[in-house]
Amino acid sequence: MHKAVDEMAVKETFRGYPPEYGYDFLREAISKYYKSFGVEIKAGEVFVSDGAKSDCGNIVDILGDNTILIPDPVYPVYMDSNVMSGRNIEFISGNKENNFLPMPDKLEVKPYVIYLCSPNNPTGATYNKDQLSEWVKFAKNSGSLIIFDSAYEAFINGDYPHSIYAVEGAKECAIEICSFSKMAGFTGTRCSWTIFPNELKVGEKSIQKMWARRQATKFNGVPYVIQRAAEAALSEDGFKEAMDNIEYYMGNAKLIAELLTAKGIWFSGGICSPYIWLKCPNDMKSWDFFDMLLDKIQVVGTPGAGFGEEGEGYFRLTSFGSKEATIEAIERLRKLL
């Protein structure tokens, strides 16, 4: 970033408005990143933006009037952005019985716009390849479009797909959104990317071209300095530092999981996600549990009810903090629960 700032201070290397779709150097770096886990993405299919949240909310600009299908519980932006756009929304239930990983087997076969998030915010639950294959098969059979939020893919451990494009046929029915905020701590600097495959079409119309027109009309691009920082985050040294940070946070998650296991409290997440999604003890409601933790031990988390009706009675803890603070919170929880 220092080098890029220095370039911007000199007339000969100053840059004005960036390309709406991202500088080529970053689009190429993201394409190379996908190759690291066995997925082929062309640089021209990569669209750099100022945050996954922005793209999740703005993508409704190019959608038709198909029914929106949203898992419950899930990241609120999916629902709120579609409510503000006057869309017809249906929900598919995530719950303890399906490990908060809803599947399409009981859905009516009709065109939907389907939002999926894996690893999931808030539950931490992660689809395996067979499960994603079922969603892709349903989307292709029904003429649906999947919007796949993979903002937390860098946290994945084990044999879980880092991208929906690890599934054959997904490029014909899915858009993928990813974020530097979760991978490399870009909160506040704002940078993300979305993949629009060349194969993704409605009839003969390219969805990629629709998004390109939308971005050229309503977006002025991500600043050069930020894109150079994102490129550095995907370099060998930068990515190693990012993974070291993720390992640190996942160490915190392991400590939280060990406490809940010892206390016999059901939870998901904490393996491929920085979030621990727990069942509130004694059938407490989410906000009652929040109030108890705040009042009695001054520990805070996020009430599950804020993520949808199916989140009532659950609670999200995060491993995004120092190890010292996490251990202190765990000791307070150990005495209370």
mmCIF file of C-alpha atoms in Angstrom:
data_model
loop_
_atom_site.group_PDB
_atom_site.id
_atom_site.type_symbol
_atom_site.label_atom_id
_atom_site.label_comp_id
_atom_site.label_asym_id
_atom_site.label_seq_id
_atom_site.Cartn_x
_atom_site.Cartn_y
_atom_site.Cartn_z
ATOM 1 C CA MET A 1 0.000 0.000 0.000
ATOM 2 C CA HIS A 2 2.875 2.392 0.766
ATOM 3 C CA LYS A 3 4.291 1.840 -2.697
ATOM 4 C CA ALA A 4 0.892 2.441 -4.302
ATOM 5 C CA VAL A 5 0.358 5.622 -2.269
ATOM 6 C CA ASP A 6 3.762 6.862 -3.384
ATOM 7 C CA GLU A 7 2.790 6.197 -7.011
ATOM 8 C CA MET A 8 -0.387 8.233 -6.565
ATOM 9 C CA ALA A 9 1.664 11.176 -5.306
ATOM 10 C CA VAL A 10 3.582 11.510 -8.583
ATOM 11 C CA LYS A 11 2.028 12.958 -11.728
ATOM 12 C CA GLU A 12 3.570 10.329 -14.019
ATOM 13 C CA THR A 13 2.135 7.387 -12.039
ATOM 14 C CA PHE A 14 -1.048 8.976 -10.697
ATOM 15 C CA ARG A 15 -4.221 7.046 -11.529
ATOM 16 C CA GLY A 16 -7.715 8.447 -11.716
ATOM 17 C CA TYR A 17 -10.905 6.424 -11.845
ATOM 18 C CA PRO A 18 -10.077 2.710 -11.780
ATOM 19 C CA PRO A 19 -11.665 0.220 -14.184
ATOM 20 C CA GLU A 20 -15.208 -0.605 -13.031
ATOM 21 C CA TYR A 21 -14.429 -4.321 -13.172
ATOM 22 C CA GLY A 22 -11.049 -4.157 -11.411
ATOM 23 C CA TYR A 23 -7.455 -3.724 -12.533
ATOM 24 C CA ASP A 24 -6.100 -6.586 -14.613
ATOM 25 C CA PHE A 25 -3.342 -7.297 -12.086
ATOM 26 C CA LEU A 26 -5.884 -8.132 -9.361
ATOM 27 C CA ARG A 27 -8.247 -10.048 -11.635
ATOM 28 C CA GLU A 28 -5.295 -12.185 -12.732
ATOM 29 C CA ALA A 29 -4.222 -12.719 -9.107
ATOM 30 C CA ILE A 30 -7.722 -13.897 -8.158
ATOM 31 C CA SER A 31 -7.806 -16.242 -11.165
ATOM 32 C CA LYS A 32 -4.494 -17.702 -10.007
ATOM 33 C CA TYR A 33 -5.863 -18.064 -6.468
ATOM 34 C CA TYR A 34 -8.704 -20.265 -7.736
ATOM 35 C CA LYS A 35 -6.177 -22.522 -9.439
ATOM 36 C CA SER A 36 -4.596 -23.164 -6.020
ATOM 37 C CA PHE A 37 -7.641 -25.249 -5.090
ATOM 38 C CA GLY A 38 -8.238 -26.755 -8.510
ATOM 39 C CA VAL A 39 -10.821 -24.413 -10.027
ATOM 40 C CA GLU A 40 -10.328 -22.723 -13.402
ATOM 41 C CA ILE A 41 -11.620 -19.150 -13.490
ATOM 42 C CA LYS A 42 -10.679 -16.719 -16.246
ATOM 43 C CA ALA A 43 -9.571 -13.238 -15.238
ATOM 44 C CA GLY A 44 -12.368 -11.770 -17.365
ATOM 45 C CA GLU A 45 -14.931 -13.594 -15.214
ATOM 46 C CA VAL A 46 -13.716 -11.775 -12.076
ATOM 47 C CA PHE A 47 -15.407 -8.504 -11.042
ATOM 48 C CA VAL A 48 -13.694 -6.591 -8.235
ATOM 49 C CA SER A 49 -15.930 -4.501 -5.975
ATOM 50 C CA ASP A 50 -16.003 -2.641 -2.673
ATOM 51 C CA GLY A 51 -17.360 -5.491 -0.566
ATOM 52 C CA ALA A 52 -19.303 -8.743 -0.646
ATOM 53 C CA LYS A 53 -22.118 -6.985 1.210
ATOM 54 C CA SER A 54 -22.377 -4.446 -1.607
ATOM 55 C CA ASP A 55 -22.586 -7.127 -4.282
ATOM 56 C CA CYS A 56 -25.132 -9.169 -2.293
ATOM 57 C CA GLY A 57 -27.328 -6.084 -2.097
ATOM 58 C CA ASN A 58 -26.698 -4.710 -5.575
ATOM 59 C CA ILE A 59 -27.135 -7.920 -7.522
ATOM 60 C CA VAL A 60 -30.913 -7.525 -7.320
ATOM 61 C CA ASP A 61 -30.502 -4.770 -9.938
ATOM 62 C CA ILE A 62 -30.071 -7.386 -12.676
ATOM 63 C CA LEU A 63 -32.569 -9.990 -11.429
ATOM 64 C CA GLY A 64 -36.037 -10.591 -12.794
ATOM 65 C CA ASP A 65 -39.163 -11.257 -10.762
ATOM 66 C CA ASN A 66 -38.405 -14.884 -9.880
ATOM 67 C CA THR A 67 -39.107 -16.053 -6.340
ATOM 68 C CA ILE A 68 -36.156 -15.489 -4.004
ATOM 69 C CA LEU A 69 -35.236 -18.552 -1.916
ATOM 70 C CA ILE A 70 -33.318 -17.794 1.279
ATOM 71 C CA PRO A 71 -32.126 -20.206 3.985
ATOM 72 C CA ASP A 72 -33.264 -19.416 7.518
ATOM 73 C CA PRO A 73 -31.216 -18.526 9.564
ATOM 74 C CA VAL A 74 -28.721 -16.624 7.433
ATOM 75 C CA TYR A 75 -26.935 -13.314 6.811
ATOM 76 C CA PRO A 76 -29.702 -10.641 6.926
ATOM 77 C CA VAL A 77 -28.552 -8.726 3.824
ATOM 78 C CA TYR A 78 -30.039 -11.382 1.512
ATOM 79 C CA MET A 79 -33.533 -10.829 2.849
ATOM 80 C CA ASP A 80 -33.379 -7.100 3.519
ATOM 81 C CA SER A 81 -32.065 -6.184 0.061
ATOM 82 C CA ASN A 82 -34.809 -8.213 -1.601
ATOM 83 C CA VAL A 83 -37.531 -6.835 0.675
ATOM 84 C CA MET A 84 -36.428 -3.315 -0.293
ATOM 85 C CA SER A 85 -36.692 -4.354 -3.941
ATOM 86 C CA GLY A 86 -40.238 -5.677 -3.508
ATOM 87 C CA ARG A 87 -39.359 -9.300 -4.253
ATOM 88 C CA ASN A 88 -41.384 -12.385 -3.410
ATOM 89 C CA ILE A 89 -39.351 -14.296 -0.821
ATOM 90 C CA GLU A 90 -39.635 -17.892 0.346
ATOM 91 C CA PHE A 91 -37.563 -19.478 3.096
ATOM 92 C CA ILE A 92 -36.011 -22.904 3.429
ATOM 93 C CA SER A 93 -35.465 -24.070 6.966
ATOM 94 C CA GLY A 94 -32.078 -24.737 8.484
ATOM 95 C CA ASN A 95 -32.354 -26.436 11.850
ATOM 96 C CA LYS A 96 -30.667 -28.785 14.285
ATOM 97 C CA GLU A 97 -32.140 -31.809 12.500
ATOM 98 C CA ASN A 98 -30.468 -30.979 9.160
ATOM 99 C CA ASN A 99 -27.375 -29.500 10.833
ATOM 100 C CA PHE A 100 -28.410 -26.088 9.509
ATOM 101 C CA LEU A 101 -27.674 -27.235 5.936
ATOM 102 C CA PRO A 102 -31.043 -27.146 4.119
ATOM 103 C CA MET A 103 -31.314 -29.223 0.949
ATOM 104 C CA PRO A 104 -33.603 -28.861 -2.096
ATOM 105 C CA ASP A 105 -35.176 -32.351 -2.045
ATOM 106 C CA LYS A 106 -38.643 -31.109 -0.970
ATOM 107 C CA LEU A 107 -38.742 -27.907 -3.008
ATOM 108 C CA GLU A 108 -41.232 -27.278 -5.779
ATOM 109 C CA VAL A 109 -39.399 -27.504 -9.104
ATOM 110 C CA LYS A 110 -39.655 -23.942 -10.403
ATOM 111 C CA PRO A 111 -37.176 -21.136 -11.139
ATOM 112 C CA TYR A 112 -35.774 -19.496 -8.024
ATOM 113 C CA VAL A 113 -32.964 -17.131 -7.208
ATOM 114 C CA ILE A 114 -31.275 -19.192 -4.483
ATOM 115 C CA TYR A 115 -28.962 -17.711 -1.866
ATOM 116 C CA LEU A 116 -26.470 -20.127 -0.301
ATOM 117 C CA CYS A 117 -23.688 -19.291 2.153
ATOM 118 C CA SER A 118 -20.937 -21.820 2.915
ATOM 119 C CA PRO A 119 -19.254 -21.763 5.366
ATOM 120 C CA ASN A 120 -22.429 -20.254 6.718
ATOM 121 C CA ASN A 121 -22.834 -17.020 8.601
ATOM 122 C CA PRO A 122 -24.082 -17.348 11.339
ATOM 123 C CA THR A 123 -24.143 -21.132 11.861
ATOM 124 C CA GLY A 124 -20.643 -22.068 10.663
ATOM 125 C CA ALA A 125 -22.152 -25.093 8.903
ATOM 126 C CA THR A 126 -20.398 -26.046 5.651
ATOM 127 C CA TYR A 127 -21.733 -27.931 2.618
ATOM 128 C CA ASN A 128 -19.710 -30.858 1.307
ATOM 129 C CA LYS A 129 -19.300 -31.462 -2.417
ATOM 130 C CA ASP A 130 -22.134 -34.009 -2.656
ATOM 131 C CA GLN A 131 -24.540 -31.575 -1.004
ATOM 132 C CA LEU A 132 -23.531 -28.721 -3.306
ATOM 133 C CA SER A 133 -23.919 -31.087 -6.250
ATOM 134 C CA GLU A 134 -27.553 -31.615 -5.251
ATOM 135 C CA TRP A 135 -28.135 -27.868 -5.239
ATOM 136 C CA VAL A 136 -26.485 -27.472 -8.637
ATOM 137 C CA LYS A 137 -28.555 -30.337 -10.053
ATOM 138 C CA PHE A 138 -31.745 -28.742 -8.713
ATOM 139 C CA ALA A 139 -30.821 -25.323 -10.120
ATOM 140 C CA LYS A 140 -30.148 -26.711 -13.579
ATOM 141 C CA ASN A 141 -33.316 -28.828 -13.599
ATOM 142 C CA SER A 142 -35.513 -25.948 -12.424
ATOM 143 C CA GLY A 143 -33.883 -23.095 -14.321
ATOM 144 C CA SER A 144 -32.796 -21.449 -11.061
ATOM 145 C CA LEU A 145 -29.853 -19.160 -10.349
ATOM 146 C CA ILE A 146 -27.630 -19.748 -7.296
ATOM 147 C CA ILE A 147 -25.942 -16.799 -5.592
ATOM 148 C CA PHE A 148 -23.184 -18.467 -3.615
ATOM 149 C CA ASP A 149 -21.614 -16.472 -0.790
ATOM 150 C CA SER A 150 -18.177 -17.936 -0.037
ATOM 151 C CA ALA A 151 -16.882 -15.046 2.078
ATOM 152 C CA TYR A 152 -15.478 -17.473 4.664
ATOM 153 C CA GLU A 153 -13.914 -20.001 2.274
ATOM 154 C CA ALA A 154 -10.383 -19.261 3.523
ATOM 155 C CA PHE A 155 -11.372 -20.797 6.869
ATOM 156 C CA ILE A 156 -12.209 -24.184 5.327
ATOM 157 C CA ASN A 157 -10.399 -27.219 6.673
ATOM 158 C CA GLY A 158 -10.514 -30.715 5.246
ATOM 159 C CA ASP A 159 -12.253 -32.017 2.153
ATOM 160 C CA TYR A 160 -14.857 -29.297 1.676
ATOM 161 C CA PRO A 161 -15.094 -27.328 -1.583
ATOM 162 C CA HIS A 162 -13.699 -23.792 -1.453
ATOM 163 C CA SER A 163 -15.877 -22.815 -4.394
ATOM 164 C CA ILE A 164 -19.191 -23.929 -5.839
ATOM 165 C CA TYR A 165 -17.330 -24.204 -9.155
ATOM 166 C CA ALA A 166 -15.673 -27.342 -7.808
ATOM 167 C CA VAL A 167 -19.013 -28.911 -8.771
ATOM 168 C CA GLU A 168 -19.432 -29.846 -12.429
ATOM 169 C CA GLY A 169 -22.052 -27.711 -14.154
ATOM 170 C CA ALA A 170 -22.040 -24.941 -11.543
ATOM 171 C CA LYS A 171 -20.727 -22.359 -14.023
ATOM 172 C CA GLU A 172 -24.018 -22.685 -15.900
ATOM 173 C CA CYS A 173 -26.181 -21.778 -12.895
ATOM 174 C CA ALA A 174 -24.168 -19.987 -10.190
ATOM 175 C CA ILE A 175 -22.635 -16.635 -9.289
ATOM 176 C CA GLU A 176 -20.005 -16.660 -6.539
ATOM 177 C CA ILE A 177 -19.236 -13.798 -4.141
ATOM 178 C CA CYS A 178 -16.079 -13.690 -2.034
ATOM 179 C CA SER A 179 -14.375 -11.223 0.290
ATOM 180 C CA PHE A 180 -10.976 -9.963 1.367
ATOM 181 C CA SER A 181 -12.494 -8.785 4.659
ATOM 182 C CA LYS A 182 -12.667 -12.278 6.126
ATOM 183 C CA MET A 183 -9.585 -13.703 4.407
ATOM 184 C CA ALA A 184 -7.194 -10.820 4.999
ATOM 185 C CA GLY A 185 -8.804 -8.384 7.432
ATOM 186 C CA PHE A 186 -9.913 -5.805 4.833
ATOM 187 C CA THR A 187 -12.810 -4.547 6.951
ATOM 188 C CA GLY A 188 -12.817 -0.783 6.516
ATOM 189 C CA THR A 189 -10.655 -0.818 3.395
ATOM 190 C CA ARG A 190 -13.367 -2.598 1.379
ATOM 191 C CA CYS A 191 -12.481 -5.036 -1.377
ATOM 192 C CA SER A 192 -14.124 -8.190 -2.668
ATOM 193 C CA TRP A 193 -14.834 -10.017 -5.889
ATOM 194 C CA THR A 194 -17.696 -11.750 -7.650
ATOM 195 C CA ILE A 195 -17.429 -14.413 -10.336
ATOM 196 C CA PHE A 196 -19.736 -14.274 -13.361
ATOM 197 C CA PRO A 197 -18.845 -17.282 -15.531
ATOM 198 C CA ASN A 198 -18.942 -16.934 -19.293
ATOM 199 C CA GLU A 199 -21.298 -19.935 -19.432
ATOM 200 C CA LEU A 200 -23.954 -18.279 -17.231
ATOM 201 C CA LYS A 201 -26.851 -17.153 -19.436
ATOM 202 C CA VAL A 202 -30.584 -16.555 -19.458
ATOM 203 C CA GLY A 203 -31.611 -17.861 -22.839
ATOM 204 C CA GLU A 204 -29.021 -16.271 -25.108
ATOM 205 C CA LYS A 205 -28.361 -13.314 -22.808
ATOM 206 C CA SER A 206 -25.117 -13.224 -20.814
ATOM 207 C CA ILE A 207 -25.603 -12.484 -17.099
ATOM 208 C CA GLN A 208 -21.962 -11.416 -17.012
ATOM 209 C CA LYS A 209 -22.699 -8.681 -19.563
ATOM 210 C CA MET A 210 -25.730 -7.558 -17.556
ATOM 211 C CA TRP A 211 -23.556 -7.150 -14.459
ATOM 212 C CA ALA A 212 -20.813 -5.400 -16.446
ATOM 213 C CA ARG A 213 -23.386 -2.865 -17.664
ATOM 214 C CA ARG A 214 -24.739 -2.414 -14.155
ATOM 215 C CA GLN A 215 -21.265 -1.787 -12.723
ATOM 216 C CA ALA A 216 -20.304 0.623 -15.492
ATOM 217 C CA THR A 217 -23.504 2.558 -14.792
ATOM 218 C CA LYS A 218 -23.539 2.640 -10.976
ATOM 219 C CA PHE A 219 -19.993 1.948 -9.766
ATOM 220 C CA ASN A 220 -16.705 3.812 -10.131
ATOM 221 C CA GLY A 221 -14.388 1.000 -9.076
ATOM 222 C CA VAL A 222 -12.182 0.187 -6.098
ATOM 223 C CA PRO A 223 -9.245 2.581 -5.495
ATOM 224 C CA TYR A 224 -5.862 1.617 -6.934
ATOM 225 C CA VAL A 225 -4.182 1.575 -3.503
ATOM 226 C CA ILE A 226 -6.738 -0.908 -2.154
ATOM 227 C CA GLN A 227 -6.454 -3.184 -5.183
ATOM 228 C CA ARG A 228 -2.677 -3.260 -4.848
ATOM 229 C CA ALA A 229 -3.137 -4.244 -1.196
ATOM 230 C CA ALA A 230 -5.518 -7.027 -2.259
ATOM 231 C CA GLU A 231 -2.992 -8.248 -4.799
ATOM 232 C CA ALA A 232 -0.370 -8.325 -2.029
ATOM 233 C CA ALA A 233 -2.735 -10.329 0.183
ATOM 234 C CA LEU A 234 -2.818 -13.036 -2.501
ATOM 235 C CA SER A 235 0.967 -13.090 -2.925
ATOM 236 C CA GLU A 236 2.910 -15.966 -1.399
ATOM 237 C CA ASP A 237 4.033 -13.923 1.614
ATOM 238 C CA GLY A 238 0.731 -12.099 2.032
ATOM 239 C CA PHE A 239 -1.357 -15.249 1.847
ATOM 240 C CA LYS A 240 0.870 -16.991 4.400
ATOM 241 C CA GLU A 241 0.379 -14.112 6.823
ATOM 242 C CA ALA A 242 -3.389 -14.239 6.255
ATOM 243 C CA MET A 243 -3.461 -17.992 6.882
ATOM 244 C CA ASP A 244 -1.400 -17.521 10.054
ATOM 245 C CA ASN A 245 -4.072 -15.114 11.305
ATOM 246 C CA ILE A 246 -6.833 -17.553 10.393
ATOM 247 C CA GLU A 247 -5.019 -20.359 12.221
ATOM 248 C CA TYR A 248 -4.842 -18.100 15.285
ATOM 249 C CA TYR A 249 -8.592 -17.425 15.181
ATOM 250 C CA MET A 250 -9.406 -21.084 14.605
ATOM 251 C CA GLY A 251 -7.337 -21.867 17.695
ATOM 252 C CA ASN A 252 -9.731 -19.617 19.606
ATOM 253 C CA ALA A 253 -12.688 -21.432 18.045
ATOM 254 C CA LYS A 254 -11.266 -24.764 19.186
ATOM 255 C CA LEU A 255 -11.076 -23.509 22.785
ATOM 256 C CA ILE A 256 -14.718 -22.364 22.679
ATOM 257 C CA ALA A 257 -15.786 -25.691 21.155
ATOM 258 C CA GLU A 258 -13.962 -27.635 23.866
ATOM 259 C CA LEU A 259 -15.843 -25.726 26.574
ATOM 260 C CA LEU A 260 -19.247 -26.317 24.977
ATOM 261 C CA THR A 261 -18.476 -30.008 24.456
ATOM 262 C CA ALA A 262 -17.485 -30.361 28.108
ATOM 263 C CA LYS A 263 -20.729 -28.667 29.147
ATOM 264 C CA GLY A 264 -22.853 -30.857 26.850
ATOM 265 C CA ILE A 265 -24.135 -27.880 24.853
ATOM 266 C CA TRP A 266 -25.031 -28.557 21.203
ATOM 267 C CA PHE A 267 -23.242 -26.395 18.650
ATOM 268 C CA SER A 268 -22.201 -26.221 15.008
ATOM 269 C CA GLY A 269 -19.320 -24.397 13.354
ATOM 270 C CA GLY A 270 -15.836 -23.774 14.674
ATOM 271 C CA ILE A 271 -14.218 -26.175 12.190
ATOM 272 C CA CYS A 272 -14.469 -24.369 8.848
ATOM 273 C CA SER A 273 -15.701 -21.102 10.302
ATOM 274 C CA PRO A 274 -14.750 -18.554 12.974
ATOM 275 C CA TYR A 275 -18.293 -18.764 14.324
ATOM 276 C CA ILE A 276 -19.732 -21.100 16.958
ATOM 277 C CA TRP A 277 -23.517 -21.482 16.746
ATOM 278 C CA LEU A 278 -24.858 -22.905 19.988
ATOM 279 C CA LYS A 279 -28.208 -24.015 21.356
ATOM 280 C CA CYS A 280 -29.117 -21.773 24.257
ATOM 281 C CA PRO A 281 -29.149 -23.770 27.517
ATOM 282 C CA ASN A 282 -32.433 -24.653 29.228
ATOM 283 C CA ASP A 283 -34.453 -23.692 26.133
ATOM 284 C CA MET A 284 -33.735 -20.010 26.716
ATOM 285 C CA LYS A 285 -34.648 -17.537 24.020
ATOM 286 C CA SER A 286 -31.782 -15.835 22.190
ATOM 287 C CA TRP A 287 -32.176 -12.380 23.722
ATOM 288 C CA ASP A 288 -32.724 -13.788 27.222
ATOM 289 C CA PHE A 289 -29.428 -15.651 26.910
ATOM 290 C CA PHE A 290 -27.755 -12.486 25.619
ATOM 291 C CA ASP A 291 -29.046 -10.494 28.597
ATOM 292 C CA MET A 292 -27.903 -13.155 31.069
ATOM 293 C CA LEU A 293 -24.357 -13.237 29.671
ATOM 294 C CA LEU A 294 -24.136 -9.452 29.608
ATOM 295 C CA ASP A 295 -25.574 -8.912 33.076
ATOM 296 C CA LYS A 296 -23.852 -11.730 34.942
ATOM 297 C CA ILE A 297 -20.430 -12.142 33.320
ATOM 298 C CA GLN A 298 -20.093 -9.224 30.865
ATOM 299 C CA VAL A 299 -19.632 -11.502 27.837
ATOM 300 C CA VAL A 300 -21.372 -10.576 24.581
ATOM 301 C CA GLY A 301 -22.308 -12.508 21.456
ATOM 302 C CA THR A 302 -25.008 -12.290 18.793
ATOM 303 C CA PRO A 303 -28.587 -13.487 19.456
ATOM 304 C CA GLY A 304 -29.601 -16.048 16.835
ATOM 305 C CA ALA A 305 -33.070 -14.553 16.485
ATOM 306 C CA GLY A 306 -31.497 -11.702 14.525
ATOM 307 C CA PHE A 307 -30.734 -14.093 11.659
ATOM 308 C CA GLY A 308 -34.270 -15.365 11.117
ATOM 309 C CA GLU A 309 -37.093 -17.227 12.851
ATOM 310 C CA GLU A 310 -35.133 -20.491 12.898
ATOM 311 C CA GLY A 311 -32.388 -18.705 14.810
ATOM 312 C CA GLU A 312 -34.566 -18.232 17.882
ATOM 313 C CA GLY A 313 -33.132 -20.180 20.795
ATOM 314 C CA TYR A 314 -29.603 -20.111 19.348
ATOM 315 C CA PHE A 315 -26.613 -17.853 19.856
ATOM 316 C CA ARG A 316 -23.480 -16.979 17.842
ATOM 317 C CA LEU A 317 -20.062 -16.694 19.436
ATOM 318 C CA THR A 318 -17.047 -15.522 17.464
ATOM 319 C CA SER A 319 -13.371 -16.414 17.566
ATOM 320 C CA PHE A 320 -12.397 -12.999 16.134
ATOM 321 C CA GLY A 321 -10.537 -11.712 19.161
ATOM 322 C CA SER A 322 -7.315 -12.094 21.057
ATOM 323 C CA LYS A 323 -6.495 -15.445 22.620
ATOM 324 C CA GLU A 324 -6.294 -13.758 26.007
ATOM 325 C CA ALA A 325 -9.773 -12.264 25.723
ATOM 326 C CA THR A 326 -11.164 -15.574 24.439
ATOM 327 C CA ILE A 327 -9.687 -17.508 27.376
ATOM 328 C CA GLU A 328 -11.087 -14.951 29.822
ATOM 329 C CA ALA A 329 -14.561 -15.239 28.269
ATOM 330 C CA ILE A 330 -14.340 -19.043 28.353
ATOM 331 C CA GLU A 331 -13.474 -19.047 32.055
ATOM 332 C CA ARG A 332 -16.429 -16.773 32.800
ATOM 333 C CA LEU A 333 -18.726 -19.014 30.756
ATOM 334 C CA ARG A 334 -17.360 -22.126 32.465
ATOM 335 C CA LYS A 335 -18.411 -20.801 35.886
ATOM 336 C CA LEU A 336 -21.854 -19.699 34.681
ATOM 337 C CA LEU A 337 -23.059 -22.538 32.447
#
